[in-house]
Amino acid sequence: TALQDIASGKIHKCFIEMSACIGSCIGGPVMEKYHHTETITDYLTIANYAGKKDFEVSQPQSTELRKQFEYIDSLIKNNSSKIHKFILRPRFIISANDTQTLKPLVKLYKSGLCLGSGYQESSYISAVDYADIILDIADYICNNARSKETHVLNVGYEEPLSIRQLFEVFGKIYGKKRTLFIPISGRLLKCLKKIKSKKWKGLLTKIELVAFSHSFQVHNIKKYIQKNRVEKMADEVIYQLLTHRL
């Protein structure tokens, strides 16, 4: 892959722009406020506006493009007493175009089967609220530069959501369906984990995420952010995301 080629030193004299969002910034979390799933339309709009010819841009000297990077872990270790350290621990980050969490859960709901009792709870946070939380913490750090702090903070809406509550939200959108809940014990999961198989391991990870609780207390983060970020009701946020009202 491209990343492997870069890591092994096979690529030279190249400017590489990398993006965490599909389609770059146009597919970022902030843009969810302005559009929904019109990916092709968005791309064509930009392509038509940009045209086929390159823009004339004055090029900097090669010396200006050089930068020495230091491993982040070494930087933190060598400056542990000089910098703030905020480690954020979200459980499930969701968005309107979410393919990793909401889409599989909707598919599970439509199947009529679900592992676990249905009362297992998980903590959720929207991508937009998570981004705002990061900005809030950045503001806090800037305003408290003299006191160096270290914190590990859980990130999610204050009230976790059970699978049954989540399925009630799906029922309002996709129509009510009967669901057969199949409880799984921790002991059974432990026995299943002894099976040596990469495919089986991946399946067990999915089972563990769905069939067991993944919620936590988030009150400690309120000191550093606007409280309303985590005081929203998760079921209302998910409903608004899936009906494109956020």
mmCIF file of C-alpha atoms in Angstrom, residues 19 21 34 37 43-44 47 52 64 81-82 103 113 116 130-131 142 147 149 159-160 173 195 200 212 222 227:
data_model
loop_
_atom_site.group_PDB
_atom_site.id
_atom_site.type_symbol
_atom_site.label_atom_id
_atom_site.label_comp_id
_atom_site.label_asym_id
_atom_site.label_seq_id
_atom_site.Cartn_x
_atom_site.Cartn_y
_atom_site.Cartn_z
ATOM 1 C CA SER A 19 -7.000 13.059 4.990
ATOM 2 C CA CYS A 21 -12.232 12.062 6.037
ATOM 3 C CA TYR A 34 -25.015 21.293 5.323
ATOM 4 C CA THR A 37 -25.259 11.629 1.421
ATOM 5 C CA TYR A 43 -17.475 15.800 -5.968
ATOM 6 C CA LEU A 44 -18.842 16.956 -9.336
ATOM 7 C CA ALA A 47 -14.503 19.209 -10.044
ATOM 8 C CA LYS A 52 -9.090 20.645 -15.795
ATOM 9 C CA GLU A 64 11.289 25.776 3.115
ATOM 10 C CA SER A 81 6.564 17.968 33.129
ATOM 11 C CA LYS A 82 6.150 20.758 30.569
ATOM 12 C CA LYS A 103 -25.302 1.156 9.739
ATOM 13 C CA LEU A 113 -32.041 -11.100 15.834
ATOM 14 C CA GLY A 116 -27.368 -10.210 24.382
ATOM 15 C CA TYR A 130 -16.595 15.045 19.730
ATOM 16 C CA ALA A 131 -14.855 17.630 17.534
ATOM 17 C CA CYS A 142 -4.636 27.738 26.218
ATOM 18 C CA SER A 147 -0.660 24.538 35.215
ATOM 19 C CA GLU A 149 -2.181 18.555 33.900
ATOM 20 C CA GLU A 159 -26.856 8.799 29.709
ATOM 21 C CA PRO A 160 -25.843 5.528 27.981
ATOM 22 C CA ILE A 173 -37.677 5.378 11.494
ATOM 23 C CA ILE A 195 -10.658 -20.994 19.064
ATOM 24 C CA TRP A 200 -13.344 -16.167 14.150
ATOM 25 C CA PHE A 212 -22.086 -6.739 26.253
ATOM 26 C CA LYS A 222 -17.455 18.431 32.280
ATOM 27 C CA LYS A 227 -21.489 20.823 29.726
#
